[in-house]
């Protein structure tokens, strides 16, 4: 999709509009992923106390909690940043002169760079969510095995 953007869209306004649409659709996904990670932390906290004491001796519990807490913080950061990006891009879409006339190629390269970076952060967050799903699956299996 981003390659198509580089090849076929040459207007700064169109790139910014595409970036806003992409951003607005990912905010909901990040909220769902934050909810999944918070639910996983609640599941870990509600586990059998003897099992938690057993895995706490090896610092495994601390590592699991850090992984899920990082994921929650990352998703909440992306949600907040996404809201700011959405507001700023809406305002820039209303200001036509700055997107059309002033330094067309510099603004175009800047917009594409920000968009690539943003998509990279979203993909990174999705990959972390996939890892966390496997981690909570293994945690549940280990918990069931211990009881």
PDB file of C-alpha atoms in Angstrom:
ATOM      1  CA  UNK A   1       0.000   0.000   0.000  1.00  0.00           C
ATOM      2  CA  UNK A   2       2.759   2.431   0.850  1.00  0.00           C
ATOM      3  CA  UNK A   3       4.573   1.594  -2.359  1.00  0.00           C
ATOM      4  CA  UNK A   4       1.396   2.421  -4.268  1.00  0.00           C
ATOM      5  CA  UNK A   5       1.279   5.702  -2.393  1.00  0.00           C
ATOM      6  CA  UNK A   6       4.798   6.592  -3.491  1.00  0.00           C
ATOM      7  CA  UNK A   7       4.167   5.639  -7.101  1.00  0.00           C
ATOM      8  CA  UNK A   8       0.671   6.956  -7.767  1.00  0.00           C
ATOM      9  CA  UNK A   9      -0.015   9.797  -5.328  1.00  0.00           C
ATOM     10  CA  UNK A  10       1.982  12.938  -5.934  1.00  0.00           C
ATOM     11  CA  UNK A  11      -0.190  15.473  -4.143  1.00  0.00           C
ATOM     12  CA  UNK A  12       0.704  16.360  -0.561  1.00  0.00           C
ATOM     13  CA  UNK A  13      -2.961  16.781   0.249  1.00  0.00           C
ATOM     14  CA  UNK A  14      -3.764  13.265  -0.994  1.00  0.00           C
ATOM     15  CA  UNK A  15      -0.872  11.758   0.988  1.00  0.00           C
ATOM     16  CA  UNK A  16      -2.039  13.543   4.131  1.00  0.00           C
ATOM     17  CA  UNK A  17      -5.648  12.440   3.561  1.00  0.00           C
ATOM     18  CA  UNK A  18      -4.487   8.821   3.118  1.00  0.00           C
ATOM     19  CA  UNK A  19      -2.364   9.080   6.251  1.00  0.00           C
ATOM     20  CA  UNK A  20      -5.351  10.407   8.216  1.00  0.00           C
ATOM     21  CA  UNK A  21      -7.581   7.550   7.035  1.00  0.00           C
ATOM     22  CA  UNK A  22      -4.875   5.006   7.908  1.00  0.00           C
ATOM     23  CA  UNK A  23      -4.371   6.602  11.311  1.00  0.00           C
ATOM     24  CA  UNK A  24      -8.072   6.771  12.139  1.00  0.00           C
ATOM     25  CA  UNK A  25      -8.554   3.090  11.364  1.00  0.00           C
ATOM     26  CA  UNK A  26      -5.620   1.958  13.497  1.00  0.00           C
ATOM     27  CA  UNK A  27      -6.660   3.811  16.655  1.00  0.00           C
ATOM     28  CA  UNK A  28      -9.454   1.304  17.258  1.00  0.00           C
ATOM     29  CA  UNK A  29      -7.146  -1.631  16.678  1.00  0.00           C
ATOM     30  CA  UNK A  30      -4.639  -0.254  19.187  1.00  0.00           C
ATOM     31  CA  UNK A  31      -7.438   0.158  21.750  1.00  0.00           C
ATOM     32  CA  UNK A  32      -8.450  -3.485  21.284  1.00  0.00           C
ATOM     33  CA  UNK A  33      -4.844  -4.621  21.691  1.00  0.00           C
ATOM     34  CA  UNK A  34      -4.462  -2.528  24.854  1.00  0.00           C
ATOM     35  CA  UNK A  35      -7.610  -4.187  26.210  1.00  0.00           C
ATOM     36  CA  UNK A  36      -6.219  -7.629  25.377  1.00  0.00           C
ATOM     37  CA  UNK A  37      -2.988  -6.894  27.231  1.00  0.00           C
ATOM     38  CA  UNK A  38      -4.804  -5.476  30.251  1.00  0.00           C
ATOM     39  CA  UNK A  39      -7.028  -8.570  30.316  1.00  0.00           C
ATOM     40  CA  UNK A  40      -3.944 -10.753  30.151  1.00  0.00           C
ATOM     41  CA  UNK A  41      -2.461  -8.926  33.134  1.00  0.00           C
ATOM     42  CA  UNK A  42      -5.722  -9.485  35.018  1.00  0.00           C
ATOM     43  CA  UNK A  43      -5.629 -13.179  34.106  1.00  0.00           C
ATOM     44  CA  UNK A  44      -2.073 -13.478  35.398  1.00  0.00           C
ATOM     45  CA  UNK A  45      -3.046 -11.660  38.590  1.00  0.00           C
ATOM     46  CA  UNK A  46      -5.984 -14.006  39.159  1.00  0.00           C
ATOM     47  CA  UNK A  47      -3.871 -17.149  38.787  1.00  0.00           C
ATOM     48  CA  UNK A  48      -3.316 -19.683  41.544  1.00  0.00           C
ATOM     49  CA  UNK A  49      -1.184 -18.154  44.305  1.00  0.00           C
ATOM     50  CA  UNK A  50       1.037 -21.225  44.731  1.00  0.00           C
ATOM     51  CA  UNK A  51       1.732 -21.249  40.990  1.00  0.00           C
ATOM     52  CA  UNK A  52       2.631 -17.553  41.059  1.00  0.00           C
ATOM     53  CA  UNK A  53       4.983 -18.104  43.992  1.00  0.00           C
ATOM     54  CA  UNK A  54       6.590 -20.975  42.112  1.00  0.00           C
ATOM     55  CA  UNK A  55       7.333 -18.972  38.971  1.00  0.00           C
ATOM     56  CA  UNK A  56       8.270 -15.889  40.969  1.00  0.00           C
ATOM     57  CA  UNK A  57      11.362 -17.704  42.293  1.00  0.00           C
ATOM     58  CA  UNK A  58      12.882 -17.738  38.806  1.00  0.00           C
ATOM     59  CA  UNK A  59      11.946 -14.100  37.965  1.00  0.00           C
ATOM     60  CA  UNK A  60       9.689 -15.455  35.241  1.00  0.00           C
ATOM     61  CA  UNK A  61       6.656 -13.693  36.703  1.00  0.00           C
ATOM     62  CA  UNK A  62       8.489 -10.379  36.695  1.00  0.00           C
ATOM     63  CA  UNK A  63       9.510 -10.833  33.053  1.00  0.00           C
ATOM     64  CA  UNK A  64       5.961 -11.727  32.005  1.00  0.00           C
ATOM     65  CA  UNK A  65       4.543  -8.714  33.818  1.00  0.00           C
ATOM     66  CA  UNK A  66       7.126  -6.403  32.246  1.00  0.00           C
ATOM     67  CA  UNK A  67       6.313  -7.722  28.763  1.00  0.00           C
ATOM     68  CA  UNK A  68       2.578  -7.148  29.157  1.00  0.00           C
ATOM     69  CA  UNK A  69       3.009  -3.784  30.911  1.00  0.00           C
ATOM     70  CA  UNK A  70       5.271  -2.602  28.070  1.00  0.00           C
ATOM     71  CA  UNK A  71       2.638  -3.664  25.561  1.00  0.00           C
ATOM     72  CA  UNK A  72      -0.080  -1.732  27.387  1.00  0.00           C
ATOM     73  CA  UNK A  73       2.104   1.383  27.592  1.00  0.00           C
ATOM     74  CA  UNK A  74       3.058   1.110  23.905  1.00  0.00           C
ATOM     75  CA  UNK A  75      -0.559   0.727  22.806  1.00  0.00           C
ATOM     76  CA  UNK A  76      -1.734   3.628  24.956  1.00  0.00           C
ATOM     77  CA  UNK A  77       1.123   5.767  23.616  1.00  0.00           C
ATOM     78  CA  UNK A  78       0.136   4.891  20.042  1.00  0.00           C
ATOM     79  CA  UNK A  79      -3.503   5.742  20.783  1.00  0.00           C
ATOM     80  CA  UNK A  80      -2.559   9.146  22.206  1.00  0.00           C
ATOM     81  CA  UNK A  81      -0.140   9.855  19.370  1.00  0.00           C
ATOM     82  CA  UNK A  82      -2.770   8.728  16.862  1.00  0.00           C
ATOM     83  CA  UNK A  83      -5.297  11.165  18.286  1.00  0.00           C
ATOM     84  CA  UNK A  84      -2.787  14.004  18.053  1.00  0.00           C
ATOM     85  CA  UNK A  85      -1.867  13.027  14.485  1.00  0.00           C
ATOM     86  CA  UNK A  86      -5.535  12.906  13.544  1.00  0.00           C
ATOM     87  CA  UNK A  87      -6.207  16.382  14.939  1.00  0.00           C
ATOM     88  CA  UNK A  88      -3.093  17.896  13.353  1.00  0.00           C
ATOM     89  CA  UNK A  89      -3.715  16.281   9.970  1.00  0.00           C
ATOM     90  CA  UNK A  90      -7.330  17.495   9.999  1.00  0.00           C
ATOM     91  CA  UNK A  91      -6.100  21.033  10.579  1.00  0.00           C
ATOM     92  CA  UNK A  92      -3.481  20.766   7.829  1.00  0.00           C
ATOM     93  CA  UNK A  93      -6.063  19.465   5.386  1.00  0.00           C
ATOM     94  CA  UNK A  94      -8.013  22.672   5.927  1.00  0.00           C
ATOM     95  CA  UNK A  95      -4.947  24.821   5.212  1.00  0.00           C
ATOM     96  CA  UNK A  96      -4.537  24.253   1.502  1.00  0.00           C
ATOM     97  CA  UNK A  97      -1.827  26.810   0.771  1.00  0.00           C
ATOM     98  CA  UNK A  98       0.812  25.188   2.981  1.00  0.00           C
ATOM     99  CA  UNK A  99       0.308  21.764   1.435  1.00  0.00           C
ATOM    100  CA  UNK A 100       0.153  22.781  -2.195  1.00  0.00           C
ATOM    101  CA  UNK A 101       2.581  25.629  -2.767  1.00  0.00           C
ATOM    102  CA  UNK A 102       5.318  25.699  -0.156  1.00  0.00           C
ATOM    103  CA  UNK A 103       8.243  23.382  -0.827  1.00  0.00           C
ATOM    104  CA  UNK A 104       6.210  20.647  -2.438  1.00  0.00           C
ATOM    105  CA  UNK A 105       8.858  17.913  -2.527  1.00  0.00           C
ATOM    106  CA  UNK A 106      10.202  18.586   0.965  1.00  0.00           C
ATOM    107  CA  UNK A 107       6.717  18.331   2.446  1.00  0.00           C
ATOM    108  CA  UNK A 108       5.997  15.249   0.318  1.00  0.00           C
ATOM    109  CA  UNK A 109       9.127  13.442   1.538  1.00  0.00           C
ATOM    110  CA  UNK A 110       8.432  14.483   5.135  1.00  0.00           C
ATOM    111  CA  UNK A 111       4.842  13.187   4.959  1.00  0.00           C
ATOM    112  CA  UNK A 112       5.938   9.873   3.455  1.00  0.00           C
ATOM    113  CA  UNK A 113       8.691   9.473   6.057  1.00  0.00           C
ATOM    114  CA  UNK A 114       6.289  10.084   8.918  1.00  0.00           C
ATOM    115  CA  UNK A 115       3.770   7.708   7.349  1.00  0.00           C
ATOM    116  CA  UNK A 116       6.378   4.942   6.938  1.00  0.00           C
ATOM    117  CA  UNK A 117       7.516   5.413  10.545  1.00  0.00           C
ATOM    118  CA  UNK A 118       3.909   5.319  11.775  1.00  0.00           C
ATOM    119  CA  UNK A 119       3.125   2.137   9.853  1.00  0.00           C
ATOM    120  CA  UNK A 120       6.324   0.602  11.255  1.00  0.00           C
ATOM    121  CA  UNK A 121       5.181   1.360  14.809  1.00  0.00           C
ATOM    122  CA  UNK A 122       1.767  -0.160  14.104  1.00  0.00           C
ATOM    123  CA  UNK A 123       3.321  -3.324  12.655  1.00  0.00           C
ATOM    124  CA  UNK A 124       5.695  -3.529  15.642  1.00  0.00           C
ATOM    125  CA  UNK A 125       2.729  -3.307  18.007  1.00  0.00           C
ATOM    126  CA  UNK A 126       0.874  -6.024  16.083  1.00  0.00           C
ATOM    127  CA  UNK A 127       3.891  -8.333  16.228  1.00  0.00           C
ATOM    128  CA  UNK A 128       4.156  -7.772  19.980  1.00  0.00           C
ATOM    129  CA  UNK A 129       0.461  -8.663  20.306  1.00  0.00           C
ATOM    130  CA  UNK A 130       1.047 -11.923  18.424  1.00  0.00           C
ATOM    131  CA  UNK A 131       3.935 -12.738  20.742  1.00  0.00           C
ATOM    132  CA  UNK A 132       1.805 -11.921  23.775  1.00  0.00           C
ATOM    133  CA  UNK A 133      -1.004 -14.185  22.570  1.00  0.00           C
ATOM    134  CA  UNK A 134       1.450 -17.086  22.440  1.00  0.00           C
ATOM    135  CA  UNK A 135       2.845 -16.144  25.826  1.00  0.00           C
ATOM    136  CA  UNK A 136      -0.543 -16.054  27.538  1.00  0.00           C
ATOM    137  CA  UNK A 137      -1.429 -19.369  25.870  1.00  0.00           C
ATOM    138  CA  UNK A 138       1.690 -20.981  27.345  1.00  0.00           C
ATOM    139  CA  UNK A 139       0.952 -19.372  30.711  1.00  0.00           C
ATOM    140  CA  UNK A 140      -2.561 -20.846  30.767  1.00  0.00           C
ATOM    141  CA  UNK A 141      -1.247 -24.272  29.786  1.00  0.00           C
ATOM    142  CA  UNK A 142       1.388 -24.139  32.545  1.00  0.00           C
ATOM    143  CA  UNK A 143      -1.224 -23.020  35.036  1.00  0.00           C
ATOM    144  CA  UNK A 144      -3.563 -25.851  34.085  1.00  0.00           C
ATOM    145  CA  UNK A 145      -0.689 -28.333  34.284  1.00  0.00           C
ATOM    146  CA  UNK A 146       0.270 -27.133  37.774  1.00  0.00           C
ATOM    147  CA  UNK A 147      -3.217 -27.719  39.152  1.00  0.00           C
TER     148      UNK A 147
END
